[in-house]
Short mmCIF file of C-alpha atoms and ligand atoms in Angstrom, two decimals:
data_model
loop_
_atom_site.label_atom_id
_atom_site.label_comp_id
_atom_site.label_asym_id
_atom_site.label_seq_id
_atom_site.Cartn_x
_atom_site.Cartn_y
_atom_site.Cartn_z
CA UNK F 1 14.52 23.60 -3.22
CA UNK F 2 15.02 21.46 -6.43
CA UNK F 3 13.61 17.89 -6.25
CA UNK F 4 14.20 15.29 -9.08
CA UNK F 5 11.29 12.98 -9.50
CA UNK F 6 11.27 9.81 -11.62
CA UNK F 7 7.80 9.29 -13.32
CA UNK F 8 6.63 5.94 -14.24
CA UNK F 9 3.30 6.48 -15.79
CA UNK F 10 2.91 2.77 -16.66
CA UNK F 11 -0.26 1.55 -18.53
CA UNK F 12 -3.98 2.00 -18.85
CA UNK F 13 -5.02 5.16 -16.85
CA UNK F 14 -1.49 5.66 -15.48
CA UNK F 15 -0.62 8.37 -17.86
CA UNK F 16 -3.96 10.32 -17.17
CA UNK F 17 -3.51 10.22 -13.22
CA UNK F 18 0.26 10.75 -13.33
CA UNK F 19 -0.49 13.89 -15.33
CA UNK F 20 -3.00 15.29 -12.76
CA UNK F 21 -0.54 14.59 -9.99
CA UNK F 22 2.37 16.49 -11.83
CA UNK F 23 -0.11 19.40 -12.37
CA UNK F 24 -0.50 19.53 -8.43
CA UNK F 25 2.99 19.22 -7.63
CA UNK F 26 3.71 22.23 -10.02
CA UNK F 27 1.13 24.27 -8.35
CA UNK F 28 2.65 23.27 -5.03
CA UNK F 29 6.02 24.20 -6.54
CA UNK F 30 4.74 27.74 -7.36
CA UNK F 31 2.90 28.40 -4.25
CA UNK F 32 5.84 27.48 -1.90
CA UNK F 33 8.81 28.14 -4.12
CA UNK F 34 10.07 24.69 -4.98
CA UNK F 35 11.13 23.11 -8.41
CA UNK F 36 10.02 19.74 -9.28
CA UNK F 37 12.11 18.36 -12.28
CA UNK F 38 10.59 15.23 -13.96
CA UNK F 39 12.27 12.44 -15.63
CA UNK F 40 9.99 9.75 -17.50
CA UNK F 41 11.06 5.94 -17.56
CA UNK F 42 9.18 2.92 -18.88
CA UNK F 43 7.68 0.33 -16.46
CA UNK F 44 5.20 -2.38 -16.91
CA UNK F 45 3.41 -3.23 -20.33
CA UNK F 46 4.55 -0.09 -22.07
CA UNK F 47 8.15 -1.24 -21.27
CA UNK F 48 7.62 -4.74 -22.47
CA UNK F 49 6.38 -3.16 -25.62
CA UNK F 50 9.17 -0.84 -26.26
CA UNK F 51 12.20 -2.32 -24.51
CA UNK F 52 11.19 -6.09 -24.32
CA UNK F 53 11.23 -6.23 -20.52
CA UNK F 54 8.89 -4.80 -17.83
CA UNK F 55 11.46 -3.25 -15.76
CA UNK F 56 14.26 -2.05 -18.03
CA UNK F 57 17.74 -1.33 -16.43
CA UNK F 58 17.63 2.38 -17.66
CA UNK F 59 14.44 2.45 -15.41
CA UNK F 60 16.21 1.11 -12.52
CA UNK F 61 19.18 3.42 -12.75
CA UNK F 62 16.70 6.39 -13.28
CA UNK F 63 14.81 5.66 -10.13
CA UNK F 64 17.98 5.11 -8.12
CA UNK F 65 19.34 8.47 -9.00
CA UNK F 66 16.21 10.44 -8.65
CA UNK F 67 15.06 11.89 -5.42
CA UNK F 68 11.72 9.99 -5.49
CA UNK F 69 9.55 7.88 -7.88
CA UNK F 70 5.92 8.35 -8.70
CA UNK F 71 4.06 5.53 -10.47
CA UNK F 72 0.78 5.31 -12.18
CA UNK F 73 -0.31 1.61 -12.53
CA UNK F 74 1.01 -1.15 -14.67
CA UNK F 75 -0.56 -4.19 -16.32
CA UNK F 76 -3.62 -4.87 -18.77
CA UNK F 77 -5.36 -7.51 -20.70
CA UNK F 78 -2.83 -7.27 -23.65
CA UNK F 79 -0.09 -8.75 -21.34
CA UNK F 80 -2.21 -11.01 -19.40
CA UNK F 81 -1.17 -14.25 -21.20
CA UNK F 82 2.55 -13.78 -20.76
CA UNK F 83 4.37 -16.21 -18.21
CA UNK F 84 4.52 -14.89 -14.57
CA UNK F 85 8.42 -13.60 -14.90
CA UNK F 86 7.55 -11.58 -18.07
CA UNK F 87 4.19 -9.83 -16.77
CA UNK F 88 4.12 -6.12 -16.31
CA UNK F 89 3.48 -6.47 -12.60
CA UNK F 90 7.11 -8.00 -12.21
CA UNK F 91 8.25 -4.26 -12.54
CA UNK F 92 6.74 -3.50 -9.18
CA UNK F 93 8.47 -6.31 -7.33
CA UNK F 94 11.55 -5.62 -9.05
CA UNK F 95 11.45 -1.91 -8.11
CA UNK F 96 10.63 -2.66 -4.32
CA UNK F 97 13.82 -4.93 -4.15
CA UNK F 98 16.05 -2.73 -6.29
CA UNK F 99 15.26 0.34 -4.25
CA UNK F 100 15.33 -1.70 -0.92
CA UNK F 101 11.53 -0.62 -0.07
CA UNK F 102 10.77 -2.68 2.82
CA UNK F 103 7.74 -0.75 4.19
CA UNK F 104 4.43 0.02 2.63
CA UNK F 105 2.33 2.75 4.10
CA UNK F 106 -1.42 3.00 3.16
CA UNK F 107 -3.46 5.53 4.98
CA UNK F 108 -7.07 4.56 4.98
CA UNK F 109 -9.25 7.45 5.77
CA UNK F 110 -13.10 8.06 5.44
CA UNK F 111 -13.83 11.52 4.25
CA UNK F 112 -16.96 13.02 6.13
CA UNK F 113 -18.44 13.90 2.57
CA UNK F 114 -18.25 10.33 1.64
CA UNK F 115 -19.81 8.50 4.52
CA UNK F 116 -22.65 7.43 2.08
CA UNK F 117 -19.92 5.72 -0.02
CA UNK F 118 -18.80 3.10 2.69
CA UNK F 119 -20.39 -0.22 2.48
CA UNK F 120 -20.72 -0.13 6.34
CA UNK F 121 -23.76 1.21 7.96
CA UNK F 122 -23.72 4.98 8.83
CA UNK F 123 -23.96 4.32 12.58
CA UNK F 124 -20.52 2.38 12.30
CA UNK F 125 -18.77 5.02 10.13
CA UNK F 126 -20.37 8.32 10.60
CA UNK F 127 -17.74 9.36 13.32
CA UNK F 128 -15.00 8.61 10.55
CA UNK F 129 -12.02 6.63 10.72
CA UNK F 130 -8.16 7.32 9.89
CA UNK F 131 -5.96 4.35 9.89
CA UNK F 132 -2.47 3.96 8.67
CA UNK F 133 -1.49 0.38 7.67
CA UNK F 134 2.24 -0.31 7.90
CA UNK F 135 2.84 -3.43 5.87
CA UNK F 136 6.25 -5.26 5.71
CA UNK F 137 6.99 -5.41 2.00
CA UNK F 138 10.36 -7.34 1.22
CA UNK F 139 9.94 -10.41 3.44
CA UNK F 140 7.60 -13.26 4.56
CA UNK F 141 5.95 -15.73 2.61
CA UNK F 142 6.05 -13.83 -0.76
CA UNK F 143 9.71 -13.99 -0.64
CA UNK F 144 10.24 -17.36 1.18
CA UNK F 145 11.38 -20.63 -0.08
CA UNK F 146 8.64 -22.20 -2.39
CA UNK F 147 8.22 -25.09 -4.32
CA UNK F 148 6.67 -28.38 -5.44
CA UNK F 149 7.54 -31.97 -4.56
CA UNK F 150 6.36 -35.48 -5.43
CA UNK F 151 4.17 -37.31 -3.18
CA UNK F 152 5.64 -38.53 0.06
CA UNK F 153 4.00 -41.16 2.49
CA UNK F 154 5.85 -39.76 5.41
CA UNK F 155 5.50 -36.17 6.82
CA UNK F 156 8.63 -34.06 6.39
CA UNK F 157 11.00 -33.57 9.41
CA UNK F 158 9.52 -30.21 10.24
CA UNK F 159 6.06 -31.45 10.32
CA UNK F 160 6.91 -34.42 12.52
CA UNK F 161 8.68 -32.36 14.89
CA UNK F 162 5.45 -30.27 15.23
CA UNK F 163 3.03 -33.19 15.05
CA UNK F 164 2.21 -33.09 18.94
CA UNK F 165 1.42 -29.39 18.75
CA UNK F 166 -0.93 -29.50 15.67
CA UNK F 167 -3.97 -31.71 15.43
CA UNK F 168 -4.20 -30.74 11.88
CA UNK F 169 -1.06 -32.47 10.95
CA UNK F 170 -2.20 -35.87 12.12
CA UNK F 171 -5.06 -35.76 9.77
CA UNK F 172 -2.76 -34.62 6.79
CA UNK F 173 -2.98 -36.72 3.59
CA UNK F 174 0.15 -36.63 1.65
CA UNK F 175 -1.16 -38.29 -1.44
CA UNK F 176 -0.54 -36.55 -4.72
CA UNK F 177 1.88 -33.72 -5.49
CA UNK F 178 2.85 -31.28 -2.40
CA UNK F 179 3.38 -27.56 -2.92
CA UNK F 180 4.90 -25.30 -0.19
CA UNK F 181 5.49 -21.51 0.55
CA UNK F 182 7.62 -20.48 3.52
CA UNK F 183 6.77 -17.76 5.94
CA UNK F 184 10.06 -16.47 7.59
CA UNK F 185 11.14 -13.23 9.33
CA UNK F 186 14.56 -12.28 10.72
CA UNK F 187 14.64 -10.03 13.87
CA UNK F 188 16.32 -7.42 11.76
CA UNK F 189 13.43 -7.42 9.33
CA UNK F 190 10.73 -7.21 12.18
CA UNK F 191 12.85 -4.42 13.94
CA UNK F 192 13.02 -2.05 11.04
CA UNK F 193 9.35 -2.20 10.20
CA UNK F 194 8.40 -2.01 13.78
CA UNK F 195 10.27 1.31 14.12
CA UNK F 196 8.55 2.64 11.03
CA UNK F 197 5.13 2.02 12.63
CA UNK F 198 5.99 3.35 16.01
CA UNK F 199 7.47 6.49 14.67
CA UNK F 200 4.46 6.97 12.32
CA UNK F 201 2.18 6.52 15.42
CA UNK F 202 4.03 9.39 17.16
CA UNK F 203 2.66 11.72 14.59
CA UNK F 204 -0.77 10.36 14.99
CA UNK F 205 -2.97 9.10 17.75
CA UNK F 206 -0.08 7.09 19.34
CA UNK F 207 -1.56 3.68 19.03
CA UNK F 208 0.05 0.61 17.37
CA UNK F 209 -2.04 -2.49 16.68
CA UNK F 210 0.43 -5.29 15.85
CA UNK F 211 -1.38 -7.98 13.80
CA UNK F 212 -0.12 -11.50 13.70
CA UNK F 213 -1.09 -15.11 13.98
CA UNK F 214 1.02 -16.08 17.04
CA UNK F 215 -1.36 -18.57 18.24
CA UNK F 216 -0.30 -20.81 15.52
CA UNK F 217 2.83 -19.54 13.61
CA UNK F 218 6.42 -19.54 14.91
CA UNK F 219 7.33 -16.79 12.74
CA UNK F 220 4.43 -14.68 14.31
CA UNK F 221 5.75 -15.37 17.87
CA UNK F 222 9.11 -13.86 16.95
CA UNK F 223 7.15 -10.91 15.39
CA UNK F 224 5.28 -10.48 18.52
CA UNK F 225 8.52 -10.72 20.84
CA UNK F 226 10.50 -8.31 18.53
CA UNK F 227 7.68 -5.76 18.22
CA UNK F 228 7.33 -5.70 22.14
CA UNK F 229 11.11 -5.22 22.44
CA UNK F 230 11.09 -2.26 19.89
CA UNK F 231 7.91 -0.86 21.62
CA UNK F 232 9.85 -0.33 24.84
CA UNK F 233 11.79 2.41 22.90
CA UNK F 234 8.49 4.18 22.49
CA UNK F 235 6.88 4.47 25.91
CA UNK F 236 4.43 6.99 24.81
CA UNK F 237 2.93 4.70 22.40
CA UNK F 238 0.30 2.14 23.27
CA UNK F 239 0.98 -1.30 21.75
CA UNK F 240 -1.83 -3.87 21.34
CA UNK F 241 -1.51 -7.44 19.78
CA UNK F 242 -4.37 -8.65 17.59
CA UNK F 243 -4.58 -11.97 15.80
CA UNK F 244 -5.14 -11.50 12.03
CA UNK F 245 -8.52 -13.30 11.95
CA UNK F 246 -9.83 -10.99 14.59
CA UNK F 247 -8.33 -8.00 12.96
CA UNK F 248 -10.13 -8.71 9.70
CA UNK F 249 -13.37 -8.82 11.74
CA UNK F 250 -12.66 -5.90 13.96
CA UNK F 251 -12.00 -3.62 10.73
CA UNK F 252 -15.59 -4.20 9.78
CA UNK F 253 -17.05 -4.06 13.31
CA UNK F 254 -15.49 -0.94 14.39
CA UNK F 255 -12.66 0.63 12.06
CA UNK F 256 -12.55 3.68 14.32
CA UNK F 257 -10.57 1.81 17.04
CA UNK F 258 -7.54 1.57 14.88
CA UNK F 259 -4.64 4.07 14.47
CA UNK F 260 -1.43 2.48 13.05
CA UNK F 261 -1.68 -1.14 12.11
CA UNK F 262 1.70 -2.91 11.91
CA UNK F 263 1.75 -6.20 9.98
CA UNK F 264 3.65 -8.61 8.00
CA UNK F 265 3.73 -8.78 4.06
CA UNK F 266 0.83 -11.08 3.27
CA UNK F 267 -1.46 -10.16 6.31
CA UNK F 268 -0.96 -6.52 5.32
CA UNK F 269 -1.68 -7.21 1.66
CA UNK F 270 -5.09 -8.84 2.48
CA UNK F 271 -6.04 -6.41 5.38
CA UNK F 272 -5.35 -3.26 3.36
CA UNK F 273 -7.50 -4.28 0.57
CA UNK F 274 -10.19 -5.12 3.02
CA UNK F 275 -9.64 -1.72 4.84
CA UNK F 276 -9.64 0.08 1.49
CA UNK F 277 -13.12 -0.99 0.68
CA UNK F 278 -14.46 0.68 3.86
CA UNK F 279 -13.83 4.16 2.18
CA UNK F 280 -15.84 3.40 -0.84
CA UNK F 281 -13.75 4.02 -3.99
CA UNK F 282 -10.43 2.49 -4.70
CA UNK F 283 -9.80 5.85 -6.74
CA UNK F 284 -9.06 7.71 -3.34
CA UNK F 285 -6.47 5.66 -1.69
CA UNK F 286 -2.69 6.60 -1.91
CA UNK F 287 0.41 4.53 -0.90
CA UNK F 288 4.15 5.05 -0.12
CA UNK F 289 6.78 2.32 -0.12
CA UNK F 290 9.87 3.41 1.71
CA UNK F 291 13.34 2.17 2.74
CA UNK F 292 16.08 3.06 4.72
CA UNK F 293 16.70 6.52 2.84
CA UNK F 294 14.19 9.29 2.10
CA UNK F 295 13.68 8.07 -1.42
CA UNK F 296 10.29 6.36 -1.83
CA UNK F 297 7.94 4.88 -4.62
CA UNK F 298 4.51 6.48 -4.35
CA UNK F 299 1.52 5.01 -6.30
CA UNK F 300 -2.33 4.86 -6.03
CA UNK F 301 -3.32 1.39 -4.74
CA UNK F 302 -5.58 0.77 -7.64
CA UNK F 303 -4.39 -0.90 -10.88
CA UNK F 304 -4.40 0.23 -14.43
CA UNK F 305 -8.26 0.18 -14.80
CA UNK F 306 -8.06 -0.84 -18.57
CA UNK F 307 -12.07 -0.81 -18.65
CA UNK F 308 -11.92 3.10 -18.31
CA UNK F 309 -8.45 3.95 -19.70
CA UNK F 310 -8.06 6.86 -22.02
CA UNK F 311 -11.73 8.13 -21.57
CA UNK F 312 -10.91 10.73 -19.04
CA UNK F 313 -12.99 8.91 -16.37
CA UNK F 314 -10.35 7.93 -14.02
CA UNK F 315 -10.30 9.63 -10.39
CA UNK F 316 -6.90 11.14 -10.05
CA UNK F 317 -7.28 11.79 -6.30
CA UNK F 318 -5.44 8.62 -5.09
CA UNK F 319 -2.52 9.60 -7.18
CA UNK F 320 -2.70 13.22 -6.29
CA UNK F 321 -2.73 12.04 -2.62
CA UNK F 322 0.34 9.78 -3.51
CA UNK F 323 2.12 12.88 -4.50
CA UNK F 324 1.22 14.55 -1.28
CA UNK F 325 2.61 11.47 0.73
CA UNK F 326 6.07 12.03 -1.43
CA UNK F 327 6.04 15.62 -0.23
CA UNK F 328 5.55 14.55 3.38
CA UNK F 329 7.85 11.47 3.65
CA UNK F 330 10.55 12.10 0.90
CA UNK F 331 11.04 15.81 0.79
CA UNK F 332 10.01 16.70 4.61
CA UNK F 333 7.56 19.20 3.17
CA UNK F 334 4.67 18.56 5.58
CA UNK F 335 2.96 22.00 5.20
CA UNK F 336 2.90 21.35 1.42
CA UNK F 337 1.49 18.00 1.98
CA UNK F 338 -1.18 19.19 4.32
CA UNK F 339 -2.20 21.78 1.60
CA UNK F 340 -2.82 19.26 -1.03
CA UNK F 341 -4.64 16.92 1.37
CA UNK F 342 -6.73 19.85 2.43
CA UNK F 343 -7.48 20.86 -1.15
CA UNK F 344 -8.80 17.27 -1.79
CA UNK F 345 -10.96 17.16 1.22
CA UNK F 346 -12.36 20.68 0.13
CA UNK F 347 -13.16 19.53 -3.30
CA UNK F 348 -15.16 16.46 -1.92
CA UNK F 349 -16.79 18.80 0.62
CA UNK F 350 -17.97 20.95 -2.25
CA UNK F 351 -19.70 18.04 -3.90
CA UNK F 352 -17.06 17.41 -6.75
CA UNK F 353 -17.37 13.74 -7.79
CA UNK F 354 -15.59 11.69 -10.51
CA UNK F 355 -17.77 8.93 -12.04
CA UNK F 356 -16.76 6.31 -9.42
CA UNK F 357 -18.24 8.54 -6.67
CA UNK F 358 -21.28 9.80 -8.61
CA UNK F 359 -24.27 10.04 -6.52
CA UNK F 360 -22.58 9.85 -3.23
CA UNK F 361 -23.32 12.59 -0.78
CA UNK F 362 -24.27 16.12 -1.29
CA UNK F 363 -23.14 16.27 -5.20
CA UNK F 364 -23.77 19.66 -6.88
CA UNK F 365 -22.24 18.63 -10.42
CA UNK F 366 -22.49 15.95 -13.11
CA UNK F 367 -19.61 13.64 -12.65
CA UNK F 368 -16.27 15.35 -13.35
CA UNK F 369 -13.71 14.13 -15.73
CA UNK F 370 -10.03 13.36 -14.74
CA UNK F 371 -9.02 16.83 -15.97
CA UNK F 372 -11.97 18.59 -14.43
CA UNK F 373 -11.47 17.12 -11.02
CA UNK F 374 -7.75 18.02 -11.19
CA UNK F 375 -8.60 21.69 -12.00
CA UNK F 376 -10.81 21.78 -8.95
CA UNK F 377 -8.02 20.55 -6.82
CA UNK F 378 -5.83 23.18 -8.46
CA UNK F 379 -8.31 26.02 -7.74
CA UNK F 380 -8.48 24.98 -3.99
CA UNK F 381 -4.67 24.95 -3.83
P1 NAD V 1 -7.91 -2.00 -11.13
O1 NAD V 1 -7.87 -1.33 -9.69
O2 NAD V 1 -7.24 -1.61 -12.21
O3 NAD V 1 -9.57 -1.78 -11.43
C1 NAD V 1 -10.68 -2.32 -10.53
C2 NAD V 1 -11.95 -1.51 -10.70
O4 NAD V 1 -11.62 -0.21 -10.13
C3 NAD V 1 -12.11 -1.20 -12.26
O5 NAD V 1 -13.53 -1.28 -12.47
C4 NAD V 1 -11.83 0.26 -12.51
O6 NAD V 1 -12.37 0.84 -13.48
C5 NAD V 1 -11.87 0.85 -11.18
N1 NAD V 1 -10.88 1.83 -10.87
C6 NAD V 1 -9.50 1.55 -10.56
N2 NAD V 1 -8.93 2.76 -10.43
C7 NAD V 1 -9.76 3.69 -10.64
C8 NAD V 1 -9.69 5.23 -10.59
N3 NAD V 1 -8.60 5.86 -10.44
N4 NAD V 1 -10.97 5.81 -10.85
C9 NAD V 1 -12.00 5.23 -11.06
N5 NAD V 1 -12.12 3.89 -11.15
C10 NAD V 1 -11.00 3.16 -10.75
O7 NAD V 1 -7.95 -3.68 -10.89
P2 NAD V 1 -7.88 -4.73 -11.88
O8 NAD V 1 -9.09 -4.55 -12.94
O9 NAD V 1 -8.08 -5.91 -11.17
O10 NAD V 1 -6.49 -4.79 -12.64
C11 NAD V 1 -6.29 -4.04 -13.85
C12 NAD V 1 -4.98 -4.29 -14.26
O11 NAD V 1 -4.14 -3.53 -13.32
C13 NAD V 1 -4.33 -5.82 -13.99
O12 NAD V 1 -3.57 -5.86 -15.18
C14 NAD V 1 -3.76 -5.76 -12.78
O13 NAD V 1 -2.63 -6.76 -12.73
C15 NAD V 1 -3.17 -4.27 -12.61
N6 NAD V 1 -2.75 -4.05 -11.24
C16 NAD V 1 -1.80 -3.04 -11.30
C17 NAD V 1 -1.46 -2.64 -9.75
C18 NAD V 1 -0.35 -1.56 -9.94
O14 NAD V 1 0.16 -1.08 -10.78
N7 NAD V 1 0.11 -1.42 -8.68
C19 NAD V 1 -2.36 -2.86 -8.83
C20 NAD V 1 -3.48 -3.70 -9.13
C21 NAD V 1 -3.64 -4.21 -10.20
#
């Protein structure tokens, strides 16, 4: 089969790590008889420099016509002083909206060879853990109504209505400026992300933990109701509710209890960064952003790492694993994805380490460069 992939190399280490993933995809193509064709587009700081905007129309069109999108990372100090709507990171939000990517999948797995890299005690993590965080990506507080208003002596209507439910509001002092952000979810938004989580659980250990704040937030109460309704369609999947504060604690106390974590945009943002650290290096973790079609946006969870850009020091494994997710979720090539993931596990077992992992576990080499680590993965493939 032929597959068209839009490549957004972006900034900093982006070009180096995308090059590694492309080499791996090409090797998979050779081994399994597929052709991957690539078209490069600008996104982020490099797009600002060359086209005057972080997400040029040509990039949006190119991503829409491609079968899938592989992104390195965007941003860097050169563009840090730009106003919010001109920053390289706007490209990410724009792409999610333009491509209708409402779910974000982040596998968080501790490789046995890297138990020593986790900040948690060995007795907590030595049995390993393998979590899939399913985060809603285009709703909630990041997209709700927000603003500022001048000081008011009286509470707003909404707050008055809730006063007898919340002691905190009685003590609220409204002097000075007021700023607000709104968390809101519709039934349809919750339903579609819940289906993603339950369907994913079917291919794993068949457990979904839905994380919310239903003891306080009305939006969370709707979240919980709808998730349970959707859950009835998946009687083979065990569903558990957990409040977000407890989930933050449980991730540290006993990460192995989780299989699929289903949660909202903001809670997912925070919990997935927390969980990522349990595996040690940010250079290992891939992600997929998916919508209603098979097209997805695949990227490592880390940023553009300007401090190590251009030096061949970047760990390419997160981007290589993102390419494996593309094979699995966009192209339905599960055996090919398994093969890439097994190759990554094998190089780690063999003691290959980039600088971010140097000194962890049974290493048998000096830290490897980006290119040398990629070569090891290719050898295993
Ligand atoms: P970062 O993830 O780029 O770097 C944090 C630390 O991790 C740095 O020390 C870096 O060297 C290291 N690191 C990151 N990826 C690595 C890899 N593959 N191998 C080895 N080490 C790695 O986060 P930051 O420094 O806060 O952000 C840098 C820039 O990236 C900022 O402009 C930020 O806005 C942007 N950013 C982009 C994305 C994205 O494109 N999705 C995500 C996060 C941050």
